[in-house]
Tab-separated table of C-alpha atoms in Angstrom:
chain	number	residue	atom	x	y	z
A	1	MET	CA	271.220	180.604	190.177
A	2	PRO	CA	274.311	182.663	191.142
A	3	ALA	CA	276.438	183.830	188.222
A	4	ASP	CA	279.391	181.686	189.313
A	5	ALA	CA	277.347	178.550	190.094
A	6	PHE	CA	277.501	175.393	187.997
A	7	HIS	CA	276.121	171.848	188.074
A	8	ILE	CA	278.066	168.654	188.723
A	9	LEU	CA	277.144	164.959	188.972
A	10	LEU	CA	278.367	163.030	192.011
A	11	PRO	CA	278.856	159.240	192.225
A	12	LEU	CA	279.062	157.326	195.492
A	13	PRO	CA	282.574	157.285	197.004
A	14	ALA	CA	284.232	153.928	196.300
A	15	GLN	CA	284.909	151.884	199.451
A	16	GLY	CA	287.455	149.340	198.255
A	17	ALA	CA	289.197	148.141	195.135
A	18	ALA	CA	287.327	144.821	195.272
A	19	GLU	CA	283.883	146.467	195.488
A	20	THR	CA	281.946	147.642	192.436
A	21	GLU	CA	278.506	148.609	193.765
A	22	ALA	CA	276.513	149.601	196.837
A	23	THR	CA	272.907	150.049	197.950
A	24	ILE	CA	271.472	153.457	198.813
A	25	VAL	CA	269.733	152.902	202.158
A	26	LYS	CA	268.239	156.364	202.702
A	27	TRP	CA	268.630	159.863	201.307
A	28	GLN	CA	269.063	162.551	203.962
A	29	VAL	CA	268.394	165.390	201.491
A	30	ALA	CA	265.811	166.190	198.820
A	31	PRO	CA	265.836	168.324	195.645
A	32	GLY	CA	266.075	171.995	196.559
A	33	ASP	CA	267.835	171.369	199.885
A	34	THR	CA	271.013	173.297	200.624
A	35	PHE	CA	273.904	171.457	202.242
A	36	ARG	CA	277.398	172.123	203.558
A	37	ARG	CA	280.651	170.330	202.887
A	38	GLY	CA	280.871	167.249	205.094
A	39	GLN	CA	277.087	167.000	205.569
A	40	VAL	CA	275.643	163.494	205.136
A	41	LEU	CA	273.709	163.269	201.869
A	42	ALA	CA	272.759	159.596	202.109
A	43	GLN	CA	273.331	156.393	204.055
A	44	VAL	CA	274.821	153.662	201.888
A	45	ASP	CA	275.276	149.912	202.405
A	46	SER	CA	278.362	148.349	200.843
A	47	ALA	CA	279.574	144.763	201.006
A	48	LYS	CA	281.680	145.564	204.089
A	49	SER	CA	279.781	148.218	206.017
A	50	VAL	CA	277.142	150.906	206.141
A	51	PHE	CA	278.729	154.297	205.505
A	52	ASP	CA	277.748	157.945	205.102
A	53	PHE	CA	277.899	159.617	201.693
A	54	GLU	CA	279.223	163.075	202.614
A	55	ALA	CA	279.067	166.226	200.504
A	56	PRO	CA	282.484	167.242	199.099
A	57	CYS	CA	281.475	170.928	198.979
A	58	ASP	CA	278.699	173.394	199.818
A	59	GLY	CA	275.785	173.401	197.395
A	60	VAL	CA	272.143	172.733	196.519
A	61	VAL	CA	270.548	169.418	195.518
A	62	VAL	CA	269.208	169.663	191.944
A	63	ARG	CA	268.144	166.065	191.211
A	64	ILE	CA	268.399	162.692	192.919
A	65	LEU	CA	269.173	160.208	190.154
A	66	HIS	CA	268.828	156.944	192.095
A	67	GLY	CA	266.396	156.334	194.928
A	68	ALA	CA	266.515	154.417	198.196
A	69	ALA	CA	266.973	150.627	197.939
A	70	GLU	CA	268.601	150.899	194.495
A	71	ILE	CA	271.865	149.065	193.865
A	72	VAL	CA	274.250	151.443	192.107
A	73	SER	CA	277.713	151.070	190.589
A	74	TYR	CA	280.370	153.314	192.120
A	75	GLU	CA	281.005	154.724	188.645
A	76	VAL	CA	277.405	155.916	188.140
A	77	PRO	CA	276.281	159.420	189.258
A	78	VAL	CA	273.588	159.324	191.933
A	79	VAL	CA	272.880	163.021	192.507
A	80	GLU	CA	273.133	166.290	190.584
A	81	ILE	CA	274.160	169.342	192.607
A	82	GLU	CA	274.673	173.055	192.073
A	83	THR	CA	277.748	174.647	193.633
A	84	SER	CA	279.850	177.806	193.439
A	85	ASP	CA	283.004	176.082	194.678
A	86	PRO	CA	285.634	176.651	191.940
A	87	ALA	CA	287.662	173.667	193.124
A	88	MET	CA	284.806	171.356	192.113
A	89	ARG	CA	285.171	172.244	188.413
A	90	ASP	CA	288.110	169.859	188.169
A	91	TRP	CA	286.973	167.432	190.848
A	92	ILE	CA	287.931	163.788	190.379
A	93	PRO	CA	286.159	161.121	192.478
A	94	PRO	CA	288.590	159.415	194.895
A	95	ALA	CA	290.039	156.062	193.949
A	96	PRO	CA	289.330	153.128	196.297
A	97	ILE	CA	292.008	152.016	198.763
A	98	ALA	CA	292.858	148.325	198.636
A	99	ALA	CA	293.826	147.434	202.201
A	100	ASP	CA	292.233	144.941	204.573
A	101	HIS	CA	293.270	144.465	208.187
A	102	GLY	CA	291.605	141.247	209.184
A	103	GLY	CA	288.471	142.317	211.002
A	104	ILE	CA	289.828	145.390	212.812
A	105	GLY	CA	288.660	147.838	210.161
A	106	THR	CA	290.160	148.920	206.866
A	107	LEU	CA	292.138	151.914	205.779
A	108	GLU	CA	289.278	152.994	203.560
A	109	ASP	CA	286.964	153.037	206.609
A	110	ALA	CA	289.223	155.655	208.193
A	111	ALA	CA	289.958	157.633	205.037
A	112	PRO	CA	288.701	161.207	205.197
A	113	THR	CA	286.167	162.521	202.751
A	114	PRO	CA	288.366	163.988	200.020
A	115	VAL	CA	288.584	167.772	200.105
A	116	PRO	CA	289.170	169.009	196.553
A	117	LEU	CA	290.950	172.306	196.977
A	118	ALA	CA	292.846	174.912	195.088
A	119	GLY	CA	295.750	176.424	196.992
A	120	ALA	CA	295.167	179.883	198.450
A	121	SER	CA	297.891	182.518	198.482
A	122	VAL	CA	296.205	184.381	201.355
A	123	CYS	CA	294.972	183.073	204.693
A	124	SER	CA	293.549	184.721	207.783
A	125	ILE	CA	292.702	184.154	211.415
A	126	ILE	CA	288.902	184.095	211.563
A	127	GLY	CA	288.369	182.994	215.173
A	128	LEU	CA	290.222	182.923	218.505
A	129	GLY	CA	289.679	181.170	221.820
A	130	ALA	CA	291.418	180.600	225.147
A	131	CYS	CA	290.940	178.408	228.190
A	132	LEU	CA	292.562	178.897	231.599
A	133	PRO	CA	292.123	176.619	234.621
A	134	ALA	CA	289.851	177.933	237.354
A	135	ARG	CA	292.483	177.743	240.084
A	136	ILE	CA	294.514	180.946	240.526
A	137	VAL	CA	297.817	180.599	242.397
A	138	SER	CA	299.359	183.744	243.883
A	139	ASN	CA	303.000	184.464	244.636
A	140	ALA	CA	302.107	184.549	248.324
A	141	GLU	CA	300.983	180.926	248.132
A	142	LEU	CA	304.172	179.757	246.431
A	143	ILE	CA	306.744	181.567	248.575
A	144	GLN	CA	305.794	179.587	251.686
A	145	GLY	CA	308.722	177.271	250.997
A	146	PHE	CA	311.120	180.199	250.547
A	147	PRO	CA	311.370	182.195	253.797
A	148	ASP	CA	313.941	184.589	252.313
A	149	LEU	CA	311.704	185.635	249.391
A	150	SER	CA	308.696	187.951	249.222
A	151	ALA	CA	305.759	188.049	246.812
A	152	ASP	CA	306.811	191.520	245.685
A	153	TYR	CA	310.333	190.331	244.930
A	154	ILE	CA	308.995	187.509	242.725
A	155	GLN	CA	306.877	190.001	240.813
A	156	GLN	CA	309.834	192.347	240.442
A	157	VAL	CA	312.113	189.624	239.040
A	158	THR	CA	309.643	187.738	236.809
A	159	GLY	CA	306.760	190.151	236.292
A	160	VAL	CA	304.361	187.415	237.444
A	161	MET	CA	301.765	188.175	240.133
A	162	GLN	CA	299.635	185.064	239.670
A	163	ARG	CA	299.166	182.104	237.375
A	164	HIS	CA	296.442	179.524	236.617
A	165	TRP	CA	297.120	175.889	237.515
A	166	VAL	CA	295.080	172.815	236.655
A	167	ALA	CA	293.160	170.693	239.120
A	168	ALA	CA	294.364	167.150	239.780
A	169	ASP	CA	291.961	165.666	237.215
A	170	GLU	CA	292.561	168.213	234.413
A	171	LYS	CA	294.682	167.297	231.401
A	172	PRO	CA	296.095	169.336	228.519
A	173	SER	CA	293.386	168.003	226.202
A	174	ASP	CA	290.712	169.404	228.545
A	175	LEU	CA	292.103	172.920	228.192
A	176	ALA	CA	292.648	172.458	224.448
A	177	TYR	CA	289.010	171.429	224.063
A	178	GLY	CA	287.758	174.568	225.798
A	179	ALA	CA	289.954	176.863	223.706
A	180	SER	CA	289.035	175.083	220.463
A	181	MET	CA	285.305	175.280	221.074
A	182	GLU	CA	285.602	179.004	221.805
A	183	ALA	CA	287.690	179.584	218.660
A	184	MET	CA	285.219	177.738	216.418
A	185	LEU	CA	282.323	179.660	217.962
A	186	ASP	CA	284.172	182.937	217.387
A	187	ALA	CA	284.861	181.922	213.775
A	188	GLY	CA	281.296	180.809	213.115
A	189	VAL	CA	282.394	177.360	211.943
A	190	ASN	CA	281.330	173.868	212.965
A	191	PRO	CA	283.538	170.835	213.651
A	192	GLU	CA	282.730	169.418	210.209
A	193	ASP	CA	284.243	172.551	208.616
A	194	ILE	CA	287.730	171.832	210.009
A	195	ASP	CA	290.107	170.251	207.473
A	196	ALA	CA	293.166	169.813	209.724
A	197	LEU	CA	294.121	170.063	213.401
A	198	ILE	CA	297.624	171.089	214.486
A	199	LEU	CA	298.353	171.059	218.216
A	200	ALA	CA	301.507	172.597	219.651
A	201	THR	CA	302.597	171.291	223.047
A	202	TRP	CA	305.609	170.007	224.922
A	203	THR	CA	303.397	168.567	227.692
A	204	PRO	CA	301.078	166.092	225.918
A	205	ASP	CA	298.450	163.970	227.636
A	206	MET	CA	300.555	160.892	226.869
A	207	ALA	CA	303.388	159.813	224.602
A	208	THR	CA	300.950	158.319	222.097
A	209	PRO	CA	298.318	158.719	220.781
A	210	SER	CA	298.875	162.389	220.169
A	211	THR	CA	296.926	164.997	222.095
A	212	ALA	CA	295.714	166.239	218.697
A	213	CYS	CA	294.023	162.889	218.034
A	214	ILE	CA	292.522	162.905	221.529
A	215	LEU	CA	291.181	166.396	220.840
A	216	GLN	CA	289.957	165.385	217.381
A	217	GLN	CA	287.777	162.699	218.957
A	218	ARG	CA	286.397	165.032	221.629
A	219	LEU	CA	285.549	167.746	219.107
A	220	GLY	CA	283.861	165.299	216.742
A	221	LEU	CA	285.975	166.291	213.748
A	222	ARG	CA	285.913	164.373	210.499
A	223	PRO	CA	288.873	161.985	209.929
A	224	VAL	CA	291.148	164.841	208.882
A	225	PRO	CA	294.903	165.217	209.514
A	226	ALA	CA	295.592	165.748	213.235
A	227	PHE	CA	299.057	165.895	214.756
A	228	ASP	CA	301.142	167.315	217.593
A	229	LEU	CA	304.279	169.368	217.164
A	230	ASN	CA	306.822	170.325	219.806
A	231	ALA	CA	308.723	173.569	219.380
A	232	ALA	CA	308.394	174.494	223.069
A	233	CYS	CA	307.336	178.122	223.570
A	234	SER	CA	307.507	178.785	219.803
A	235	GLY	CA	305.124	175.914	219.109
A	236	TRP	CA	301.996	177.876	218.258
A	237	LEU	CA	303.830	180.062	215.740
A	238	TYR	CA	305.176	176.870	214.162
A	239	ALA	CA	301.547	175.671	214.010
A	240	LEU	CA	300.483	178.893	212.265
A	241	SER	CA	303.281	178.428	209.744
A	242	MET	CA	302.224	174.824	209.081
A	243	ALA	CA	298.565	175.879	208.752
A	244	ARG	CA	299.491	178.555	206.240
A	245	ALA	CA	301.534	176.040	204.231
A	246	MET	CA	298.706	173.481	204.185
A	247	ILE	CA	296.256	176.097	202.938
A	248	ALA	CA	298.693	177.336	200.282
A	249	ALA	CA	299.249	173.741	199.110
A	250	GLY	CA	295.518	173.155	198.740
A	251	MET	CA	295.432	170.577	201.545
A	252	ALA	CA	292.911	172.470	203.686
A	253	ARG	CA	290.589	175.453	203.798
A	254	ASN	CA	290.131	175.707	207.560
A	255	VAL	CA	292.857	174.667	209.999
A	256	LEU	CA	292.444	174.598	213.779
A	257	ALA	CA	295.777	175.627	215.338
A	258	VAL	CA	295.979	174.965	219.093
A	259	GLY	CA	298.662	175.715	221.662
A	260	VAL	CA	298.415	174.074	225.084
A	261	ASP	CA	300.759	173.361	227.959
A	262	VAL	CA	300.290	172.168	231.535
A	263	GLN	CA	303.504	172.879	233.424
A	264	SER	CA	302.398	173.194	237.034
A	265	GLN	CA	303.073	169.519	237.751
A	266	ILE	CA	306.580	169.458	236.288
A	267	VAL	CA	308.158	172.424	238.089
A	268	ASP	CA	310.413	171.587	241.007
A	269	PRO	CA	308.740	173.212	244.040
A	270	SER	CA	312.196	173.792	245.543
A	271	ASP	CA	313.654	175.502	242.441
A	272	TYR	CA	312.999	179.238	242.665
A	273	THR	CA	314.199	179.772	239.061
A	274	THR	CA	311.192	177.896	237.629
A	275	CYS	CA	308.446	177.310	240.186
A	276	PHE	CA	307.204	180.923	240.153
A	277	LEU	CA	307.288	181.369	236.404
A	278	PHE	CA	305.013	178.859	234.729
A	279	GLY	CA	301.243	178.741	234.286
A	280	ASP	CA	298.826	176.367	232.554
A	281	GLY	CA	296.517	177.228	229.678
A	282	ALA	CA	295.409	176.750	226.084
A	283	GLY	CA	294.749	179.024	223.135
A	284	ALA	CA	293.402	178.278	219.672
A	285	ALA	CA	292.697	179.910	216.332
A	286	VAL	CA	290.854	178.943	213.169
A	287	ILE	CA	292.998	179.765	210.127
A	288	SER	CA	291.039	180.020	206.877
A	289	ALA	CA	291.818	180.488	203.198
A	290	GLY	CA	291.171	184.006	201.904
A	291	ASN	CA	291.267	187.481	203.408
A	292	THR	CA	287.974	187.353	205.295
A	293	GLY	CA	289.678	187.756	208.671
A	294	HIS	CA	292.989	188.942	210.080
A	295	GLU	CA	295.503	188.293	207.327
A	296	LEU	CA	298.755	186.426	207.964
A	297	ARG	CA	301.284	188.473	206.022
A	298	HIS	CA	304.579	186.745	206.788
A	299	THR	CA	305.738	183.710	208.769
A	300	LEU	CA	309.271	182.648	209.650
A	301	ILE	CA	310.351	179.780	211.906
A	302	GLY	CA	313.803	178.544	212.822
A	303	ALA	CA	316.033	176.978	215.456
A	304	ASP	CA	319.536	177.658	216.771
A	305	SER	CA	320.869	174.612	218.588
A	306	SER	CA	323.828	176.532	220.005
A	307	GLY	CA	321.461	177.153	222.920
A	308	LEU	CA	320.228	173.569	222.944
A	309	LEU	CA	320.068	172.918	226.701
A	310	LEU	CA	319.356	176.374	228.094
A	311	ALA	CA	315.822	175.130	228.840
A	312	ARG	CA	315.191	171.396	229.072
A	313	ARG	CA	313.349	168.451	230.589
A	314	GLU	CA	314.366	164.801	230.307
A	315	GLN	CA	310.965	163.194	230.898
A	316	PRO	CA	308.099	163.764	228.429
A	317	GLY	CA	304.508	164.478	229.433
A	318	TYR	CA	302.703	166.896	231.715
A	319	SER	CA	303.197	165.027	235.000
A	320	VAL	CA	305.886	163.218	236.983
A	321	PRO	CA	305.303	159.437	237.073
A	322	ASN	CA	305.710	157.587	240.351
A	323	GLY	CA	308.306	154.907	240.959
A	324	GLN	CA	310.899	155.989	238.399
A	325	GLU	CA	314.472	156.885	239.253
A	326	GLY	CA	317.629	157.717	237.385
A	327	PHE	CA	316.477	160.901	235.689
A	328	ASP	CA	315.649	164.468	236.603
A	329	PRO	CA	311.844	164.777	236.290
A	330	TRP	CA	311.656	168.579	236.441
A	331	VAL	CA	311.938	171.374	233.903
A	332	ARG	CA	315.281	173.170	234.240
A	333	MET	CA	316.521	176.518	232.936
A	334	ASP	CA	319.840	178.353	232.807
A	335	GLY	CA	318.223	181.670	233.613
A	336	GLN	CA	320.931	184.252	232.899
A	337	ALA	CA	322.144	182.646	229.672
A	338	LEU	CA	318.570	182.203	228.481
A	339	PHE	CA	317.774	185.832	229.312
A	340	ARG	CA	320.647	187.108	227.168
A	341	PHE	CA	319.840	184.776	224.288
A	342	ALA	CA	316.094	185.476	224.346
A	343	ALA	CA	316.307	189.262	224.634
A	344	GLY	CA	318.607	189.479	221.624
A	345	ALA	CA	316.589	186.962	219.604
A	346	PHE	CA	313.291	188.745	220.282
A	347	ALA	CA	314.772	192.052	219.102
A	348	ARG	CA	316.130	190.503	215.880
A	349	LEU	CA	312.825	188.749	215.162
A	350	ILE	CA	310.857	191.975	215.516
A	351	ARG	CA	313.183	193.924	213.221
A	352	ASP	CA	313.382	191.126	210.622
A	353	ALA	CA	309.609	190.594	210.596
A	354	ALA	CA	308.876	194.261	210.003
A	355	ALA	CA	311.388	194.390	207.152
A	356	ALA	CA	310.047	191.189	205.545
A	357	SER	CA	306.524	192.635	205.573
A	358	GLY	CA	307.651	195.985	204.167
A	359	TRP	CA	306.798	197.825	207.387
A	360	ASN	CA	308.622	200.406	209.428
A	361	LEU	CA	308.633	199.666	213.141
A	362	ASP	CA	306.640	202.872	213.609
A	363	ASP	CA	303.859	201.240	211.547
A	364	VAL	CA	303.498	198.368	214.028
A	365	ARG	CA	300.658	198.926	216.483
A	366	TRP	CA	301.184	195.808	218.599
A	367	VAL	CA	304.048	193.463	219.305
A	368	VAL	CA	302.601	190.291	220.838
A	369	PRO	CA	305.518	188.267	222.203
A	370	HIS	CA	305.616	184.937	223.954
A	371	GLN	CA	305.123	185.850	227.609
A	372	ALA	CA	308.497	184.553	228.805
A	373	ASN	CA	308.907	187.029	231.660
A	374	ALA	CA	308.537	190.783	231.933
A	375	ARG	CA	312.278	191.527	232.131
A	376	ILE	CA	312.987	189.749	228.834
A	377	LEU	CA	310.121	191.593	227.132
A	378	ARG	CA	311.298	195.002	228.360
A	379	ALA	CA	314.873	194.293	227.299
A	380	ALA	CA	313.767	193.138	223.833
A	381	ALA	CA	311.580	196.211	223.293
A	382	LYS	CA	314.432	198.501	224.305
A	383	ARG	CA	316.911	196.762	221.990
A	384	CYS	CA	314.715	197.064	218.898
A	385	GLY	CA	313.362	200.532	219.691
A	386	VAL	CA	309.677	199.667	220.157
A	387	PRO	CA	307.901	201.664	222.898
A	388	PHE	CA	306.890	199.263	225.660
A	389	ASP	CA	303.294	200.528	225.599
A	390	ARG	CA	302.990	198.863	222.179
A	391	VAL	CA	304.080	195.491	223.593
A	392	PHE	CA	301.150	193.428	224.873
A	393	VAL	CA	301.869	191.898	228.278
A	394	ASN	CA	299.692	189.589	230.365
A	395	VAL	CA	302.444	187.504	231.992
A	396	ASP	CA	301.576	189.246	235.264
A	397	ARG	CA	298.179	187.508	235.336
A	398	VAL	CA	298.768	184.166	233.598
A	399	GLY	CA	302.493	183.462	233.891
A	400	ASN	CA	304.519	181.774	231.163
A	401	THR	CA	302.101	179.375	229.429
A	402	SER	CA	304.627	178.237	226.796
A	403	SER	CA	302.927	177.142	223.533
A	404	ALA	CA	299.647	178.711	224.642
A	405	SER	CA	300.886	182.185	225.521
A	406	ILE	CA	300.444	184.017	222.203
A	407	PRO	CA	296.959	182.680	221.315
A	408	ILE	CA	295.830	183.378	224.896
A	409	ALA	CA	297.126	186.939	224.505
A	410	LEU	CA	295.388	187.433	221.141
A	411	ALA	CA	292.086	186.118	222.477
A	412	GLU	CA	292.320	188.504	225.423
A	413	MET	CA	293.310	191.595	223.463
A	414	GLN	CA	291.271	191.225	220.262
A	415	ASP	CA	288.671	193.782	221.376
A	416	ARG	CA	291.486	196.348	221.678
A	417	ILE	CA	292.838	195.768	218.166
A	418	GLN	CA	291.466	197.998	215.412
A	419	PRO	CA	290.940	197.028	211.754
A	420	GLY	CA	294.113	197.708	209.812
A	421	ASP	CA	296.396	197.435	212.847
A	422	LYS	CA	299.726	195.784	212.117
A	423	LEU	CA	300.868	193.099	214.580
A	424	ILE	CA	304.108	191.194	215.069
A	425	LEU	CA	303.859	187.895	216.964
A	426	CYS	CA	307.213	186.517	218.085
A	427	SER	CA	308.580	183.769	220.291
A	428	VAL	CA	311.751	182.124	221.524
A	429	GLY	CA	311.608	178.634	223.039
A	430	ALA	CA	313.708	175.686	224.168
A	431	GLY	CA	315.917	174.340	221.444
A	432	ILE	CA	316.426	177.271	220.830
A	433	THR	CA	313.385	177.591	218.565
A	434	THR	CA	312.217	180.890	217.142
A	435	GLY	CA	309.088	181.992	215.349
A	436	VAL	CA	307.625	185.235	214.043
A	437	VAL	CA	304.347	186.018	212.272
A	438	THR	CA	303.075	189.352	210.986
A	439	ILE	CA	299.347	190.034	210.817
A	440	GLU	CA	297.291	192.858	209.377
A	441	TRP	CA	294.082	193.062	211.375
C-alpha cells in the first residue's frame, strides 16, 4: 500500500430525491482490480432506469460489500476502495436531483459523475494536436479572378503562399475531432479522463447546439461541461484562460481546449483584402492540473471595443445560406486600420506578458503569435524589439486560421522547443479581443 494511500467506502450514487434504493445488477470489477476515474464499477437498476456506477477517482477495489441482485439503500456503502487521491479524503456523496421531465429523461440522468477536486495553483499543457483539411489551395489558383495580381504579389503583401480549405462535406466539428483525438493521444489520456471541453470558434457548425456539444458526443466524453466561446482570433487563448480558471477553482483536472475555424466558405471571392488570407483548420490541447507538462505561467485576456468593426461578419456560421437577402454574408476587414491596431497591440502584449512573468525579453525563446499575416508579425516584432527569428511563423503554409492558429503552430513546432524554453503566445482578434499566455516548457 503506497504511503499516501487510504481506504474509503462508496455508496451508490443517488438517482432522484424520491428514490431510496436500487438493485446491483452486475459488478464489473472484483477485489484487487485497479480502476480509473470514470470507469464503470457496476451496473445498477433503479426505479427509473438502469445506470452505470462510475468510479469517482483512480484506485483499487478492496472489498465488495453487497453482491449482484442485492437491493441496497443509497445511503449504504457497497464497495471499499483504496486510493491516493487527496481530494477523496473529504468526499461527500452527491445529493439527488429532484426534477422530472415527463418521459423525455430527467436532469439526474444527464448529471455528470461528480468530480471531487481540490483547486490546483499550477496547470500545464500535457498534449497537443492539429488537423488541417487535405485540400491545399495555392495563390495561383485564387488569382484567376484577379488579372492584375500575381501569386508573388499576394505572398509579398500577406505572407501567405498556400492555405488548407475544407471539402464540401467537411464541417468545423470534423476538424475539431481530428485535432482533439491527436491531442488526447499525445497527452496519454482517454475520453473518460476529460472533465471539461472548451471550444473556441466564430464559425460553428450551427447556431445551436454548440459545436462543443457536437464534439463531446463524437469523442464519447462523459456528461461534463462543454461550451463554445467566440473571441475571434483570440479565442483559443481565451479558452486556455478559462481552462486555467476551472482547474484553479477545483472544477476540473483535465480540460480539452480546442480552437477551430472554417473560413473558406465565408470569404468573398471578389474581395482581394480577404479571399487570399484565410485558411481552415483546428488545434487542440489537453490542460491538466500540476506541473507535469508545459506550465502556464501567466494568462491575460481583454477587449477594446474602440476597434469594434475593424473585422466583422453579420451572418453567423461557417457557410453562406441560400435564399437570404438583406445582409452582407461575407467577412469584411478594414485592412489598414486593423494593421495599425494589431501591430501596436501585439507589441504591447509581448512586453506586458514578459513583465508579468518576471522575464526579460531576452529570456524569451519563442513568441508564438496568432498568424494574422506576415507584415503584422514583422511590425510587431520590430516594435517590441524581439528578433524575428524568435517569432514562429507558419502563415505562409496555412494562412490565417483564426481561433486555430496558435494551437496549430504549437503542435507543429513542439519538437523544436527545448525543456525550459520560455514562450509568449499572443493574439489580437475581431472585437478587438486580445489574449496573451506565457509558458515555460
